[in-house]
Coordinates of N, CA, C and O in Angstrom, one line a residue:
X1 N 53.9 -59.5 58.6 CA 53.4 -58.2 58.1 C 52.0 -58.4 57.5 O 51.3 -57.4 57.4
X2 N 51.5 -59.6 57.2 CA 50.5 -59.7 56.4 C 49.1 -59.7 57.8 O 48.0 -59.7 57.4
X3 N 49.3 -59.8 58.9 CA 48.5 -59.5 59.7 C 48.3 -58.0 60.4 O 47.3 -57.6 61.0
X4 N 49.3 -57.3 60.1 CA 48.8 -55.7 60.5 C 48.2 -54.8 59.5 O 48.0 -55.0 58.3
X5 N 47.9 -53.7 60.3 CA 47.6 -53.1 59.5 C 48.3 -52.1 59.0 O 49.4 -51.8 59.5
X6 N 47.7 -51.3 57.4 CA 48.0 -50.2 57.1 C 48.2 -49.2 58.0 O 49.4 -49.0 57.9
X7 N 47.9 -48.6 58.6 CA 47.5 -47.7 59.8 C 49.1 -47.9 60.5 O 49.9 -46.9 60.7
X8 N 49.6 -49.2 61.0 CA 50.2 -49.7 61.8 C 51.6 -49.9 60.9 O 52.5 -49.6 61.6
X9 N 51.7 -50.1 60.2 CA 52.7 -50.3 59.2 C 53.5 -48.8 58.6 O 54.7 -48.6 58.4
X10 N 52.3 -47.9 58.3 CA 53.1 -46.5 58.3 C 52.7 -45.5 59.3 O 53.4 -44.5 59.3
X11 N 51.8 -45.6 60.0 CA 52.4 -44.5 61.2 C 50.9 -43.3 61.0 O 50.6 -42.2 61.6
X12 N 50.4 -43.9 60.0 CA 48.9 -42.7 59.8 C 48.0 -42.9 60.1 O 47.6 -44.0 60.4
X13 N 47.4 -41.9 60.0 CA 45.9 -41.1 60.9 C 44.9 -41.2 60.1 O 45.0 -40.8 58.9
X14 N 43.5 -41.7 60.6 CA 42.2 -41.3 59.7 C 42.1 -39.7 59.6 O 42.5 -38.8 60.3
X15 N 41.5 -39.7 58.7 CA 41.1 -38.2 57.9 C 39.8 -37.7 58.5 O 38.8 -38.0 57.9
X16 N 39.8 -37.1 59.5 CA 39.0 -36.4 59.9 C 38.1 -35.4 59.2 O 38.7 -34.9 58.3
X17 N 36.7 -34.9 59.4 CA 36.2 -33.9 58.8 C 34.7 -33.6 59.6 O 34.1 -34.6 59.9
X18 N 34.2 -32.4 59.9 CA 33.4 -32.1 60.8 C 31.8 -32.7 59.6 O 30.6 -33.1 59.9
X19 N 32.4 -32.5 58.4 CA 31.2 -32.5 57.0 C 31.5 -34.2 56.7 O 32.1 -35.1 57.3
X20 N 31.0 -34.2 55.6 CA 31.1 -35.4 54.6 C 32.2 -35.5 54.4 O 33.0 -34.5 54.2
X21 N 32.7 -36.8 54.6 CA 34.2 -37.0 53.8 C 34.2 -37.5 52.2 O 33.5 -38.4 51.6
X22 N 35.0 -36.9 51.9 CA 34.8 -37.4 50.1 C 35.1 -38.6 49.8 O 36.1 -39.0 50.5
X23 N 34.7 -39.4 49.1 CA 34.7 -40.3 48.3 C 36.0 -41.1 48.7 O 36.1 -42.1 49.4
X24 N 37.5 -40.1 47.9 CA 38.6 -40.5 48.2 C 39.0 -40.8 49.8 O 39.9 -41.6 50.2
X25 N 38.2 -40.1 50.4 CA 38.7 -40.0 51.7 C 38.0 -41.1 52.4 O 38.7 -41.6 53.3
X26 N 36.9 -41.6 52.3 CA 36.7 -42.5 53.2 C 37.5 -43.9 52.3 O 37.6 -44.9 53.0
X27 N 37.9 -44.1 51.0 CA 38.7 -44.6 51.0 C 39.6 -44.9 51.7 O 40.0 -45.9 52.2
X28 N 39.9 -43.8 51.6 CA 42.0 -43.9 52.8 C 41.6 -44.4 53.8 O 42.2 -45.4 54.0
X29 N 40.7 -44.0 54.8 CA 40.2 -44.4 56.1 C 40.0 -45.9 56.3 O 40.4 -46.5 57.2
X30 N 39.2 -46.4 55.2 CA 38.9 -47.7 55.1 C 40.0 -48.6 54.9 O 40.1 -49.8 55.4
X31 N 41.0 -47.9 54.3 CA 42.3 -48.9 53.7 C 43.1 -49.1 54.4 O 43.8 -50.1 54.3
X32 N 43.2 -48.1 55.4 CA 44.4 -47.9 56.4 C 43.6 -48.8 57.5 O 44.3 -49.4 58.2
X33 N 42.6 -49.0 57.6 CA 42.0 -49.9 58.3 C 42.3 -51.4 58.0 O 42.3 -52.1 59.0
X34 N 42.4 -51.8 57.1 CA 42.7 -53.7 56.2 C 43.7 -53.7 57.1 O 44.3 -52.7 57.6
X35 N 44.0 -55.0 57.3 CA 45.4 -56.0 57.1 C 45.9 -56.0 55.8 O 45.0 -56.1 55.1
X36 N 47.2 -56.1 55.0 CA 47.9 -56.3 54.3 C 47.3 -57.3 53.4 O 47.1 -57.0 52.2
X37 N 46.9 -58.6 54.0 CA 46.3 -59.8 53.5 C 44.6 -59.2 53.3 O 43.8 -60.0 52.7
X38 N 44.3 -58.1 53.6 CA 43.0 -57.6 52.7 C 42.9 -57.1 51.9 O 41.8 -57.1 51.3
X39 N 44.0 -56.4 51.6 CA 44.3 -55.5 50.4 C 43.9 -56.0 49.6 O 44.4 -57.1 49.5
X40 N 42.6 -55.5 48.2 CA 42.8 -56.4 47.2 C 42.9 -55.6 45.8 O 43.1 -54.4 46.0
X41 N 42.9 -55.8 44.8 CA 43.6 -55.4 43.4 C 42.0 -53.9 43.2 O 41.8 -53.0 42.4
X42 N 41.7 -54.2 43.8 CA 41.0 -52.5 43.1 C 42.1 -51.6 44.1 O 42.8 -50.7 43.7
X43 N 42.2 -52.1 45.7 CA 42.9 -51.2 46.5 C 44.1 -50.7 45.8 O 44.6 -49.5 45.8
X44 N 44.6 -51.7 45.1 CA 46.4 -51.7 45.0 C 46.2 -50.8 43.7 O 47.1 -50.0 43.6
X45 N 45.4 -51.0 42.9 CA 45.2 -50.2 41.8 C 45.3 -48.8 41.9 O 46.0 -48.1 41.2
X46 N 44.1 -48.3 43.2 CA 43.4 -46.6 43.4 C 44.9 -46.4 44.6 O 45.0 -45.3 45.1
X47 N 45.6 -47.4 44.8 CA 46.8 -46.8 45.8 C 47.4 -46.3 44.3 O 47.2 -45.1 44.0
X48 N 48.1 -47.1 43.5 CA 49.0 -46.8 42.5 C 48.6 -45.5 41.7 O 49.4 -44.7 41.3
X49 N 47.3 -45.5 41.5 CA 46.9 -44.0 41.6 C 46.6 -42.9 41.9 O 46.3 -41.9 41.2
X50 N 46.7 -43.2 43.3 CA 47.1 -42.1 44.2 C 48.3 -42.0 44.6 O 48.4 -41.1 45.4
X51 N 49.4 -42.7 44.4 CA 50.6 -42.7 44.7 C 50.6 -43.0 46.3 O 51.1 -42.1 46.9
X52 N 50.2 -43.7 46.9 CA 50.1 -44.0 48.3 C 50.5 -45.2 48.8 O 50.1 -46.2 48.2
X53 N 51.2 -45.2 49.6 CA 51.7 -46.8 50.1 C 52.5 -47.7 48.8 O 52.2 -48.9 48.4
X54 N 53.3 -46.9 48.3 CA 53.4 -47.8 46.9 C 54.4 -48.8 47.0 O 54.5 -49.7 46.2
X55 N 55.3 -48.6 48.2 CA 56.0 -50.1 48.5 C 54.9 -51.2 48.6 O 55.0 -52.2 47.9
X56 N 53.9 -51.1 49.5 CA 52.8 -52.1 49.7 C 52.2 -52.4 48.2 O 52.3 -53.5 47.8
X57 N 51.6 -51.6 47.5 CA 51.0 -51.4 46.5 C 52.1 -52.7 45.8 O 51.8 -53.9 45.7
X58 N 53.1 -52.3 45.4 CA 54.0 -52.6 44.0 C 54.1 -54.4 44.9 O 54.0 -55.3 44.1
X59 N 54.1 -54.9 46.2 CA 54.4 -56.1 45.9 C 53.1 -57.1 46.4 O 53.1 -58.3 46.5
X60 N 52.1 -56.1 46.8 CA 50.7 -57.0 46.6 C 51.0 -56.9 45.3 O 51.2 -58.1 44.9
X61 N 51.1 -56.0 44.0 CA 50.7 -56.3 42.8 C 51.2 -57.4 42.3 O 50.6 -58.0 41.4
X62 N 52.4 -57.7 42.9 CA 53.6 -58.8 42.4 C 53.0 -60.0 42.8 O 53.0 -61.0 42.0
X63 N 52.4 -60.2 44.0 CA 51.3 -61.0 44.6 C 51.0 -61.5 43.8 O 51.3 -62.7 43.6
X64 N 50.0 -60.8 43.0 CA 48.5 -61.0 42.8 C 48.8 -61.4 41.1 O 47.9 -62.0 40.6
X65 N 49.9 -60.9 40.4 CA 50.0 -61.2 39.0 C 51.3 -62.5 38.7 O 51.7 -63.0 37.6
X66 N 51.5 -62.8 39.9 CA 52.4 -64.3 39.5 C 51.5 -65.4 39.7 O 51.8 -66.5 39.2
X67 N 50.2 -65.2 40.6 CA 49.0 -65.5 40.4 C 48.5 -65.5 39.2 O 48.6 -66.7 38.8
X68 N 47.8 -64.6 38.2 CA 47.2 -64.2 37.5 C 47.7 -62.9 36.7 O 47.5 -61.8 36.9
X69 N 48.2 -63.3 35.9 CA 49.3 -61.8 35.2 C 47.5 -61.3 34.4 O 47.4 -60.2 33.9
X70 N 46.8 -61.7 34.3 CA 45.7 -60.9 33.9 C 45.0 -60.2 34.5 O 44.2 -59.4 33.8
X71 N 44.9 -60.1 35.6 CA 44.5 -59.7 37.2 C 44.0 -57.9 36.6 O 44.6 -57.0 36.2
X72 N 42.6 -58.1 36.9 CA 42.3 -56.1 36.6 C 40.9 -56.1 37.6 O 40.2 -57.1 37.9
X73 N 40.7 -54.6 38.1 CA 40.0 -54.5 38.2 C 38.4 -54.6 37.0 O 37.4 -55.2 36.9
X74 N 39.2 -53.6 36.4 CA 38.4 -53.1 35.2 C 38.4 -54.0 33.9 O 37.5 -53.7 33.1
X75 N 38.9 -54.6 33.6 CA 39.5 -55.0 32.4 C 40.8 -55.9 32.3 O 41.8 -55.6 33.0
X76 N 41.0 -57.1 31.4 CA 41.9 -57.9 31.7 C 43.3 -57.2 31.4 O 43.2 -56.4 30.5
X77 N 44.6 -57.6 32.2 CA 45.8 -56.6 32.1 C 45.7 -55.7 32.6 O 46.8 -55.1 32.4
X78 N 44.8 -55.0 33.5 CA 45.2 -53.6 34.0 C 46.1 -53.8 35.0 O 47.3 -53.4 34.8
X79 N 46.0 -54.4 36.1 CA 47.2 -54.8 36.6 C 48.3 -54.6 36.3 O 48.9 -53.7 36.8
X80 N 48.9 -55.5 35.3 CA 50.3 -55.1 34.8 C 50.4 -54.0 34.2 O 51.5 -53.5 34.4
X81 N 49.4 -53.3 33.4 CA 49.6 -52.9 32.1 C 49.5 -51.5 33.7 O 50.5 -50.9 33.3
X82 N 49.1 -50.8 34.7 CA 49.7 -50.1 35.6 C 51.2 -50.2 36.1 O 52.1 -49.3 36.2
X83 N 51.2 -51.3 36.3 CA 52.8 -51.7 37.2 C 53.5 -51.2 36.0 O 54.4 -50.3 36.2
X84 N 53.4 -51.6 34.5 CA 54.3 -51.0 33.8 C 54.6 -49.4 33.5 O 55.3 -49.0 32.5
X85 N 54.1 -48.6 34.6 CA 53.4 -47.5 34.0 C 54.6 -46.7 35.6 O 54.9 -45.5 35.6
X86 N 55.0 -47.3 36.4 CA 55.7 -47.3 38.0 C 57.2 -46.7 37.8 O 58.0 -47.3 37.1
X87 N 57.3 -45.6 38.3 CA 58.6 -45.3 38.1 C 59.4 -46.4 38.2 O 59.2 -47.3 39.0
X88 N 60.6 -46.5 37.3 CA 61.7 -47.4 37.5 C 62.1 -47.4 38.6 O 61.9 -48.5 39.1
X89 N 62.8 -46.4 39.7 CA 63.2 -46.5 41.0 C 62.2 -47.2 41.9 O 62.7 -47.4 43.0
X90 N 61.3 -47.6 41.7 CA 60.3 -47.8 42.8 C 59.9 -49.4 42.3 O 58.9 -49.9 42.9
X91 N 60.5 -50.0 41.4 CA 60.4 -51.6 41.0 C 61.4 -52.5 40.6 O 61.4 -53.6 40.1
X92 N 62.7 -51.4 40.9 CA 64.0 -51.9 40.7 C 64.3 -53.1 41.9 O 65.2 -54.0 41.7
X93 N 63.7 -53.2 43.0 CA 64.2 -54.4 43.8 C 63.1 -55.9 43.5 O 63.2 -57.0 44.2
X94 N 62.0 -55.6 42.4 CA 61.1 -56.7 42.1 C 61.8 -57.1 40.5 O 61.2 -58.1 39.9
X95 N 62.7 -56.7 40.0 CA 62.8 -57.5 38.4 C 62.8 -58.7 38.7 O 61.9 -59.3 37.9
X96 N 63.4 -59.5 39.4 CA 63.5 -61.1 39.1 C 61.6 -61.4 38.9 O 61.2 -62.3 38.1
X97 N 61.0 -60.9 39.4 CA 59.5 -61.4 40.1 C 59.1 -60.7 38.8 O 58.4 -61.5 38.1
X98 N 59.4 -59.5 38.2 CA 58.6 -59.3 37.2 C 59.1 -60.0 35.4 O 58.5 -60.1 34.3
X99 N 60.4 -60.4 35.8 CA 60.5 -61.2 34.7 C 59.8 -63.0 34.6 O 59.6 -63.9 33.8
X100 N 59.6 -62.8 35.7 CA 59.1 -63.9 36.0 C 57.0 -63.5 35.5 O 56.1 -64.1 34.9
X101 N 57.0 -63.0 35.8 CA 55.4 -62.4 35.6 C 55.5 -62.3 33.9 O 54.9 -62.9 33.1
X102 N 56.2 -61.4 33.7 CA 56.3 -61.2 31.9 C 56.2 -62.6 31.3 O 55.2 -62.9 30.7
X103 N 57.3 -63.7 31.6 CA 57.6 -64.7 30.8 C 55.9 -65.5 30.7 O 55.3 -65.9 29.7
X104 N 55.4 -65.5 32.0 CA 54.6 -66.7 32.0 C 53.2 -65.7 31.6 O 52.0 -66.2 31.6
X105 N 53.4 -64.6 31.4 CA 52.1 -63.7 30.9 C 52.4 -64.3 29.5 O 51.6 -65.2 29.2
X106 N 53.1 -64.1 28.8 CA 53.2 -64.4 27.5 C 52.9 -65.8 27.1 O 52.1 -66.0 26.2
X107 N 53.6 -66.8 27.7 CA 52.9 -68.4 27.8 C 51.1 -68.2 27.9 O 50.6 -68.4 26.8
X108 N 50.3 -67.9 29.0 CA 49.2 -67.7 29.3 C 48.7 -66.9 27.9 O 48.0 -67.4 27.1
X109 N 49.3 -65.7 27.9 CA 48.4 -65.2 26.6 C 48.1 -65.6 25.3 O 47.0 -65.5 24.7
X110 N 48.9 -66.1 24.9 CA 48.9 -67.6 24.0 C 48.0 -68.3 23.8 O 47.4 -68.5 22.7
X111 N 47.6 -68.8 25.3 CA 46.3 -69.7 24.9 C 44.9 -69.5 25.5 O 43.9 -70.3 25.4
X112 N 45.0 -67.9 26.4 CA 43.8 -67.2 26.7 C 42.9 -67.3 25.8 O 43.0 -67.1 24.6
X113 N 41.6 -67.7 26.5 CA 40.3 -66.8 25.6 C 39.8 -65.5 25.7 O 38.8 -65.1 26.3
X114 N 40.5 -64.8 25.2 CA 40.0 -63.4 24.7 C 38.8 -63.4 23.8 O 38.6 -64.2 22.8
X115 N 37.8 -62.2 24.2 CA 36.7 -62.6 23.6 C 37.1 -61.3 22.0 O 36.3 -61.0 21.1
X116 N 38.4 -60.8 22.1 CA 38.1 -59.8 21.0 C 40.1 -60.2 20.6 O 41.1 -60.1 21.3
X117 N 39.9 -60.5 19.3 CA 42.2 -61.2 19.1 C 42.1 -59.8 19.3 O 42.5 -59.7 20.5
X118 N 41.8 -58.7 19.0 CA 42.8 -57.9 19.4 C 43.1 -56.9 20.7 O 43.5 -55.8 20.7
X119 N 42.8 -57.7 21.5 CA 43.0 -57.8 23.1 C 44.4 -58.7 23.0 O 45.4 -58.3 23.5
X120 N 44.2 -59.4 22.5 CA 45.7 -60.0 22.6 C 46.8 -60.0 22.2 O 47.7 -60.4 22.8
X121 N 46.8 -59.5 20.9 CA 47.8 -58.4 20.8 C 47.7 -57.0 21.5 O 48.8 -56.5 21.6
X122 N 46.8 -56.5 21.8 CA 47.2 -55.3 22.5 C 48.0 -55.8 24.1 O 48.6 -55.0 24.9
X123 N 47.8 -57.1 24.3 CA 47.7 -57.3 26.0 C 49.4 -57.7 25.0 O 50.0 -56.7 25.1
X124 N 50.1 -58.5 24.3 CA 51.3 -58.5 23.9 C 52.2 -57.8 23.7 O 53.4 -57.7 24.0
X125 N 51.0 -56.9 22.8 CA 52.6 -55.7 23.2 C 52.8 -55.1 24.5 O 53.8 -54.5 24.6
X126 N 52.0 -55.2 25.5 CA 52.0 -54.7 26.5 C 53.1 -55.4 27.4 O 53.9 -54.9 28.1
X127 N 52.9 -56.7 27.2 CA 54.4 -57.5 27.5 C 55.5 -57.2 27.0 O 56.5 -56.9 27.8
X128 N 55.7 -57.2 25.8 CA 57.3 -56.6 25.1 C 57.2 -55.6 25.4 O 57.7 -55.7 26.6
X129 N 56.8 -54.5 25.4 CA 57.2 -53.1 25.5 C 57.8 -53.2 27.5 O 58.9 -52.9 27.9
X130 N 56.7 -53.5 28.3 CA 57.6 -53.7 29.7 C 58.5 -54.7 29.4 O 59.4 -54.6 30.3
X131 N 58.7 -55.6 28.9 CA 60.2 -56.3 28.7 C 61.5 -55.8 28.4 O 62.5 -56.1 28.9
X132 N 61.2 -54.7 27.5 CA 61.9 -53.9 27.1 C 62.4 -53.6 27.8 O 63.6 -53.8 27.9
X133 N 61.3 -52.5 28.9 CA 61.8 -51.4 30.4 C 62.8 -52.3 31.3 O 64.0 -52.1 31.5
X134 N 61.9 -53.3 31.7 CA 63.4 -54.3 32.6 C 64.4 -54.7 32.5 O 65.2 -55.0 33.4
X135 N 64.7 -55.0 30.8 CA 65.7 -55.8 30.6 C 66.9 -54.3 30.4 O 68.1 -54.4 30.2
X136 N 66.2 -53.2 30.4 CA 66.7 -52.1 30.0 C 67.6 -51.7 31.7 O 68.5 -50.8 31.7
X137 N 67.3 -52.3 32.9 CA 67.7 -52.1 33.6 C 69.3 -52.4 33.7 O 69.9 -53.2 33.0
X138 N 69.8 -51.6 34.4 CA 70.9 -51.6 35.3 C 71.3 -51.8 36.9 O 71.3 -50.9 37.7
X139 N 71.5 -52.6 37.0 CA 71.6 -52.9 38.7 C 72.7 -52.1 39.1 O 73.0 -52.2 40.3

């Protein structure tokens, strides 16, 4: 899977337009264009915000934060601190992977250099509170 593409994987069409295509739109165009293995964390981010491809979306994220649970476009934690934000139905087949991301986020944040402590408490509670949500699950 990690050699095809988006395009090829779900079955869609570039976004046509006789004018300018907007912003968002040559996005889509562009993304549906990558292989899987190019997807990278701004993509998986502006997918999760657009609600698009969010199977793809939710396990590049899982990818990319058992790597790096600090992983952001913008800012350290955005990564997680989105995935925590993912309807429950749509990350109920990743808990083992995201307990696994939580535990070693909290190890890691421990001895991160944060340039402001209260980045790190804010990035901790960001861990308990999604610990919370998972452990809250029911299989």
């Amino acid at each position: 899977m990690e050699d095809r593409k988006i395009k090829d994987i779900y079955g869609c069409d570039y976004i046509q337009d006789n004018g300018e295509l907007y912003p968002l739109q040559r996005w889509y165009n562009q993304t549906i264009d990558k292989n899987v293995s190019e997807i990278s964390v701004a993509d998986v981010l502006r997918m999760m915000r657009q609600n698009e491809f969010m199977e793809l979306a939710i396990s590049r994220a899982i990818a990319f934060l058992r790597e790096n649970p600090f992983e952001g476009e913008q800012y350290e934690g955005e990564l997680l601190e989105k995935v925590s934000t993912i309807e429950n139905h749509l990350i109920k087949d990743y808990l083992d992977d995201l307990r696994y991301i939580l535990v070693h986020a909290k190890k890691e944040n421990e001895v991160y250099e944060w340039l402001i402590e209260k980045e790190r408490e804010e990035f901790q509670e960001l861990i308990d509170n999604f610990s919370r949500i998972i452990d809250g699950f029911h299989n």
